[in-house]
JSON list of C-alpha atoms and ligand atoms in Angstrom, two decimals:
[
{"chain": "A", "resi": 1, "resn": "UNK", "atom": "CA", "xyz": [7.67, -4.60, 17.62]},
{"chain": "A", "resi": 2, "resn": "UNK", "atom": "CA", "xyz": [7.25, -8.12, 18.83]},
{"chain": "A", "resi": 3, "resn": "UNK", "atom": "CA", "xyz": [3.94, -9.71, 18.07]},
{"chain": "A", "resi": 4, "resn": "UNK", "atom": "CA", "xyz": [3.66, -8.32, 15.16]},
{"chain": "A", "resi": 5, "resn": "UNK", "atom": "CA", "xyz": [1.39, -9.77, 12.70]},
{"chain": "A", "resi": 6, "resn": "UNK", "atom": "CA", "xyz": [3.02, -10.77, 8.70]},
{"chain": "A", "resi": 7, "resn": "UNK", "atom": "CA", "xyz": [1.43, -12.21, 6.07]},
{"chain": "A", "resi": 8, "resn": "UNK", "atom": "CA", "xyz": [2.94, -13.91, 3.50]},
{"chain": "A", "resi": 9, "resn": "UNK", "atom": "CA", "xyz": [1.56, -14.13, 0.00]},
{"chain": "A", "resi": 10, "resn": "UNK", "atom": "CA", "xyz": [4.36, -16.68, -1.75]},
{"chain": "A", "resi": 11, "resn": "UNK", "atom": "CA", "xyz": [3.19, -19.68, -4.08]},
{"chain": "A", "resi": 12, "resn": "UNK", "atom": "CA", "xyz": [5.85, -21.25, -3.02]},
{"chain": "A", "resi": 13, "resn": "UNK", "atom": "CA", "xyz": [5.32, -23.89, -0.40]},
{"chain": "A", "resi": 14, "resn": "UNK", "atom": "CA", "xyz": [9.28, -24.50, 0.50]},
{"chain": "A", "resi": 15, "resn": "UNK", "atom": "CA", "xyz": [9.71, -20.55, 0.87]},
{"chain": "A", "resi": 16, "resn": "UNK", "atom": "CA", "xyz": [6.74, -19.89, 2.86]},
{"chain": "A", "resi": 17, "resn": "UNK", "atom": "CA", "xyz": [7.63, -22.75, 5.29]},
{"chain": "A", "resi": 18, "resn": "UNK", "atom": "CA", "xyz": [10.94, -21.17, 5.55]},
{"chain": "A", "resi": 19, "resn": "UNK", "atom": "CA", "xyz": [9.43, -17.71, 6.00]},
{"chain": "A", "resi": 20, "resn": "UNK", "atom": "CA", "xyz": [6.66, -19.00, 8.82]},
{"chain": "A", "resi": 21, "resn": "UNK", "atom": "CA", "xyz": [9.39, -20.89, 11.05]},
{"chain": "A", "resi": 22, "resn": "UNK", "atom": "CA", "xyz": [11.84, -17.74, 10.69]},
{"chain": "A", "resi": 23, "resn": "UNK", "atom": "CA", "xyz": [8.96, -15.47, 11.21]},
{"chain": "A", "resi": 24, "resn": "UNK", "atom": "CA", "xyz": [7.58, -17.36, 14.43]},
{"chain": "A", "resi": 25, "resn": "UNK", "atom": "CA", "xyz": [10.58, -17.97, 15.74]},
{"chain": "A", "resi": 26, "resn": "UNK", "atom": "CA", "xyz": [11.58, -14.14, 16.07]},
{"chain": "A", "resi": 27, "resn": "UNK", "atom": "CA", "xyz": [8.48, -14.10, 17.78]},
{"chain": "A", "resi": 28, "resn": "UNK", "atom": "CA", "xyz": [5.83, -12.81, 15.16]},
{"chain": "A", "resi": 29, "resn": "UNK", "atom": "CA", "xyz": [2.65, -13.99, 14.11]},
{"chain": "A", "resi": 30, "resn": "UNK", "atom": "CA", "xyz": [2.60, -15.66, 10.58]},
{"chain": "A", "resi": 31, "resn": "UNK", "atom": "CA", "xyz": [0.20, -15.65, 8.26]},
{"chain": "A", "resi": 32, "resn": "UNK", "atom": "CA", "xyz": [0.33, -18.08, 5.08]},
{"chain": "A", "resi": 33, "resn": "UNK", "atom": "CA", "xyz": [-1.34, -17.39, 1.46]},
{"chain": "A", "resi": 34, "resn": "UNK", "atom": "CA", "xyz": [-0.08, -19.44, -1.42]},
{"chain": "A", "resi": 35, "resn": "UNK", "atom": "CA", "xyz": [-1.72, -16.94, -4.56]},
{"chain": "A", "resi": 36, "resn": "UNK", "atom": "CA", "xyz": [-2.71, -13.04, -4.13]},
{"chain": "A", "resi": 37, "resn": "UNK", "atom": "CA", "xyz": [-6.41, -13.78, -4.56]},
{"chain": "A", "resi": 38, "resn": "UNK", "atom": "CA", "xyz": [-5.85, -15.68, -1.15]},
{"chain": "A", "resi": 39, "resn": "UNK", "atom": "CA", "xyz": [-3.71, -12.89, 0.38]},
{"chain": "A", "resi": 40, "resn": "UNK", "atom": "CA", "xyz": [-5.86, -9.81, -0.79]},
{"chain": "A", "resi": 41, "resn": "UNK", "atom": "CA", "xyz": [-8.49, -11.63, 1.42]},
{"chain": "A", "resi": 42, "resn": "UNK", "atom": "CA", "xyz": [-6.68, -12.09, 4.12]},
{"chain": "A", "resi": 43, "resn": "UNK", "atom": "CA", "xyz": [-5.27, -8.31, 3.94]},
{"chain": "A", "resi": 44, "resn": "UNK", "atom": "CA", "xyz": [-8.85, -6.96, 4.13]},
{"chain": "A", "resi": 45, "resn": "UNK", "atom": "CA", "xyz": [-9.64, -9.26, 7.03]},
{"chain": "A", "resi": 46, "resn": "UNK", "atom": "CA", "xyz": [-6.79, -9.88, 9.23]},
{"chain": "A", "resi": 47, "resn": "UNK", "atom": "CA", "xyz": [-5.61, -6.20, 8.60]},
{"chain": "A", "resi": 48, "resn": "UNK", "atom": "CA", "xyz": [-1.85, -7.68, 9.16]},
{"chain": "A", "resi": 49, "resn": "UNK", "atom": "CA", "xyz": [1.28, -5.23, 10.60]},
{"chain": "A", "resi": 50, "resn": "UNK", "atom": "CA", "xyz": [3.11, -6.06, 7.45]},
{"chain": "A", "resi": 51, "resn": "UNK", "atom": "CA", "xyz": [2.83, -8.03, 4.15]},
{"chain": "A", "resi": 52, "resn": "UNK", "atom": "CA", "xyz": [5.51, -10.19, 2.00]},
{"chain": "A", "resi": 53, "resn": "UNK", "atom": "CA", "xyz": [5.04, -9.86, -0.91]},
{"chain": "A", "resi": 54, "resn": "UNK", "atom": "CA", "xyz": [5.77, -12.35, -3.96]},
{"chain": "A", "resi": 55, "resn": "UNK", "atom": "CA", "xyz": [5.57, -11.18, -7.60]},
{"chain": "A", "resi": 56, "resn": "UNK", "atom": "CA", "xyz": [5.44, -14.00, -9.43]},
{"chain": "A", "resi": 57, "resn": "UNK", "atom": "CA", "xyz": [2.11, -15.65, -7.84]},
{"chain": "A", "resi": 58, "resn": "UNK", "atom": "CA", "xyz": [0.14, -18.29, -9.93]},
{"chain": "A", "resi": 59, "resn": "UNK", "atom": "CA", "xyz": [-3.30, -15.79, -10.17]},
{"chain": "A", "resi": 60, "resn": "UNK", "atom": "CA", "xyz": [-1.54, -12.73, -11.65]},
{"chain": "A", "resi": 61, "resn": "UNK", "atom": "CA", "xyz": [1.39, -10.99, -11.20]},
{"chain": "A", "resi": 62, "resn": "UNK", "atom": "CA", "xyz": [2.34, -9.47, -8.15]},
{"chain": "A", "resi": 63, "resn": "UNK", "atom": "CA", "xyz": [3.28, -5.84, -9.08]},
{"chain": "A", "resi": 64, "resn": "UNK", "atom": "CA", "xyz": [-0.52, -5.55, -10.49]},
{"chain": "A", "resi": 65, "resn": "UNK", "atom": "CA", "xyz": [-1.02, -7.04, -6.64]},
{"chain": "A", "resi": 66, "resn": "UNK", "atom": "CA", "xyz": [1.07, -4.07, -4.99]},
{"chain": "A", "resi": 67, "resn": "UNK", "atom": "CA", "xyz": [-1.28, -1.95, -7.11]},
{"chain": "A", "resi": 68, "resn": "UNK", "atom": "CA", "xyz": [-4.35, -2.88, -6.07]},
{"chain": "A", "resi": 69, "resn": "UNK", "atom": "CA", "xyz": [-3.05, -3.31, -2.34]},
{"chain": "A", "resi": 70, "resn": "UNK", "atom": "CA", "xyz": [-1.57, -0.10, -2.44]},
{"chain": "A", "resi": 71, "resn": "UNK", "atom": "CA", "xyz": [-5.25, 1.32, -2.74]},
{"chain": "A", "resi": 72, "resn": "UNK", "atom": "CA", "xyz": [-6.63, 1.00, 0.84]},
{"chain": "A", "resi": 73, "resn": "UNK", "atom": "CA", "xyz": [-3.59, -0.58, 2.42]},
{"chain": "A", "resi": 74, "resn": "UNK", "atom": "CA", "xyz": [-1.08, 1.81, 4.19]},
{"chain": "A", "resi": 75, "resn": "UNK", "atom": "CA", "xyz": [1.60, -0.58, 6.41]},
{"chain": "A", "resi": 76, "resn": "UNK", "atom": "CA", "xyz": [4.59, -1.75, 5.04]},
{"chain": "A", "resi": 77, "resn": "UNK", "atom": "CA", "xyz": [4.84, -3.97, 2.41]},
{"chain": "A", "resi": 78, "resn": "UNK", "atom": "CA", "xyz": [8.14, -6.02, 1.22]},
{"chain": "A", "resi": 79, "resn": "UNK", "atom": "CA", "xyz": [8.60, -7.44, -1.83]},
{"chain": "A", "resi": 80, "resn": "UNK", "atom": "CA", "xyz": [10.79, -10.57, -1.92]},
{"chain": "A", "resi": 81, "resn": "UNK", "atom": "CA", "xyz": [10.97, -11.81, -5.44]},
{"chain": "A", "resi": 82, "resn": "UNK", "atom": "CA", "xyz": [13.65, -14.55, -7.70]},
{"chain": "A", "resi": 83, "resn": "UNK", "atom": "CA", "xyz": [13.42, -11.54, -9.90]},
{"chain": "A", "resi": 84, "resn": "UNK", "atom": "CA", "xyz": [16.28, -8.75, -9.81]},
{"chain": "A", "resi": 85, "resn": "UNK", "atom": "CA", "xyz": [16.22, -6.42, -12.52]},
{"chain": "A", "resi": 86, "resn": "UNK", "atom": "CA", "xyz": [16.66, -3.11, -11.84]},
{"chain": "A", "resi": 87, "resn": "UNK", "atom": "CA", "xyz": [13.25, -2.18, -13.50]},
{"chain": "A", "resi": 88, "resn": "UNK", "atom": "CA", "xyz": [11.68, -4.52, -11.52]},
{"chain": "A", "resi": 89, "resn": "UNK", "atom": "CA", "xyz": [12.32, -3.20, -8.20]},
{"chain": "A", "resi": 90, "resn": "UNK", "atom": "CA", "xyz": [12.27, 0.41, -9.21]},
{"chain": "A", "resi": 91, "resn": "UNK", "atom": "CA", "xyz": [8.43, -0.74, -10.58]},
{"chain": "A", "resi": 92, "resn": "UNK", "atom": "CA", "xyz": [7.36, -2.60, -7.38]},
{"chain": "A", "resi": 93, "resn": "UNK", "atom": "CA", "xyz": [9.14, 0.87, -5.61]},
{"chain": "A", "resi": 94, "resn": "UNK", "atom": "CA", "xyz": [6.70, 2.77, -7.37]},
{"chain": "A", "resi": 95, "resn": "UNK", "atom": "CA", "xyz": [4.36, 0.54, -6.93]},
{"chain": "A", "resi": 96, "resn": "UNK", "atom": "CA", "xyz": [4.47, 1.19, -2.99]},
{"chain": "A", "resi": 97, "resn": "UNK", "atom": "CA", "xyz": [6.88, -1.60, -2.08]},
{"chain": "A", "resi": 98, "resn": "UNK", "atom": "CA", "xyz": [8.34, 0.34, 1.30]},
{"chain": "A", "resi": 99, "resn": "UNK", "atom": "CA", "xyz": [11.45, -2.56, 0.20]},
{"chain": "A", "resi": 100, "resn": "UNK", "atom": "CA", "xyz": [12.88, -4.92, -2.02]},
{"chain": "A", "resi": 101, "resn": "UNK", "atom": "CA", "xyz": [14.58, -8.34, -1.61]},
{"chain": "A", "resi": 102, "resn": "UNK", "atom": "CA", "xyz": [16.19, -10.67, -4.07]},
{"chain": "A", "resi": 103, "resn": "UNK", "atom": "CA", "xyz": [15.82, -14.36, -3.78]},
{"chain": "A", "resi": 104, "resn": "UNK", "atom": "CA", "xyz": [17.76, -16.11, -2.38]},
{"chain": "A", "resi": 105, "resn": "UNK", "atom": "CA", "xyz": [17.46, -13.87, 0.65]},
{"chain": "A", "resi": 106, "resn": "UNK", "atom": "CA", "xyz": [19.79, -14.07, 4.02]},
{"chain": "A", "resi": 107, "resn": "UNK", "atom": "CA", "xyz": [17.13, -14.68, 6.78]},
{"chain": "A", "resi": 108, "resn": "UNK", "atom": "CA", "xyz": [19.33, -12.59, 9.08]},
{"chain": "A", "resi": 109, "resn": "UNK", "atom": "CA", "xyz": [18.68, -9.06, 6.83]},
{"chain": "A", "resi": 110, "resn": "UNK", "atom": "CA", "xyz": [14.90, -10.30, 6.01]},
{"chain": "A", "resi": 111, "resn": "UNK", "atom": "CA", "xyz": [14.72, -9.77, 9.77]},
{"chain": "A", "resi": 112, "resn": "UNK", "atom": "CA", "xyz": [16.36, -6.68, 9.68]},
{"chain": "A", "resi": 113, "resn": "UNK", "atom": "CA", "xyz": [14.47, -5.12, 7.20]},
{"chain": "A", "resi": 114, "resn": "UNK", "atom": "CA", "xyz": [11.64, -6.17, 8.52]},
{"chain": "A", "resi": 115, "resn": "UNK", "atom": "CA", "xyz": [12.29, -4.87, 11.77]},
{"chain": "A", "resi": 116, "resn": "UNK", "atom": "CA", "xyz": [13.52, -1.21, 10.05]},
{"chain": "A", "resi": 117, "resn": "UNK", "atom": "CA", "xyz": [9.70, -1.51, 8.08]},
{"chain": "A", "resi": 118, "resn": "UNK", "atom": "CA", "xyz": [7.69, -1.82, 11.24]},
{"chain": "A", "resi": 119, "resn": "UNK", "atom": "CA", "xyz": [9.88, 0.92, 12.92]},
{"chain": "A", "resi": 120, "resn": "UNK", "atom": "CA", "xyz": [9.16, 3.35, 10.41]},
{"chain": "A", "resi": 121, "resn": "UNK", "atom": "CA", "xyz": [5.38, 2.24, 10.22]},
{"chain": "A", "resi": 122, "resn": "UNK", "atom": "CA", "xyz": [5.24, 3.54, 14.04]},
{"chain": "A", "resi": 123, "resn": "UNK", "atom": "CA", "xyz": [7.19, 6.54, 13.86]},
{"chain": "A", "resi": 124, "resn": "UNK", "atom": "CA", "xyz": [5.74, 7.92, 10.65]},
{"chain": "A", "resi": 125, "resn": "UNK", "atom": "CA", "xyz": [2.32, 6.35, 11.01]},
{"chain": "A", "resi": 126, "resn": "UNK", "atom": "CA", "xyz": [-0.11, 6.92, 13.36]},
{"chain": "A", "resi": 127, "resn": "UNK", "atom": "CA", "xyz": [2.45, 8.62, 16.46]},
{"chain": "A", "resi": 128, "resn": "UNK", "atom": "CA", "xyz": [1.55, 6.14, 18.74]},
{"chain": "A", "resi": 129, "resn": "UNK", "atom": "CA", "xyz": [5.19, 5.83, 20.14]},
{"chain": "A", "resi": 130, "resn": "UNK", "atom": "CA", "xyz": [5.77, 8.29, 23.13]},
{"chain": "A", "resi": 131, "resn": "UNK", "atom": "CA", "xyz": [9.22, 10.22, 23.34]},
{"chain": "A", "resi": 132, "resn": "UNK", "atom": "CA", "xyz": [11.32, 7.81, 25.55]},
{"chain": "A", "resi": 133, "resn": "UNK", "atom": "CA", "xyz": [12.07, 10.87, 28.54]},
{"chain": "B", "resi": 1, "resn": "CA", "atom": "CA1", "xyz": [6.58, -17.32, -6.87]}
]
């Protein structure tokens, strides 16, 4: 799913520069917010393919983000958070998260993932895809 439109919600400005060249250089659109006020907005208006998700953003915490997100907002979202405790990921899970990864992440398997969330968004979403025969 080239093309594909992902927003990033990450306070922090080395990560999401990292995160918009890797992103637009596999070919996707990138969209930048540095806190989740920011990124809830541009959610609701840009109605992105997929969202990264940080959870620890400088306007609340990110799992109380996934939350509220979670309410109207049905495509994938990944978290990708410093933080690796087991009860945090099985929270953000719970939360919705469709994945989890741990900072520092390999670029290469944020790619993958990514591409395994979208797949999944078209096959179990809205059966756009037709059978390939
Ligand atoms: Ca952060």
């Amino acid at each position: 799913m080239k093309n594909a439109c992902i927003l990033v919600i990450e306070d922090e400005a080395a990560i999401r520069k990292l995160l918009f060249i890797t992103l637009q250089s596999s070919g996707y659109n990138c969209l930048l917010a540095a806190t989740g006020s920011e990124g809830k907005i541009m959610a609701a208006a840009q109605q992105p393919d997929l969202v990264l998700l940080d959870l620890g953003l400088p306007d609340g915490d990110g799992q109380a983000m996934l939350r509220g997100l979670r309410e109207w907002y049905t495509k994938p979202v990944i978290v990708v958070s410093a933080r690796s405790s087991e009860h945090d990921i099985v929270t953000a899970l719970d939360n919705g998260a469709n994945d989890y990864l741990v900072k520092p992440f390999r670029t290469g398997e944020l790619l993958a993932r990514i591409r395994s969330a979208l797949r999944q968004a078209v096959n179990g979403g809205q059966k756009t895809a037709r059978p390939s025969n």
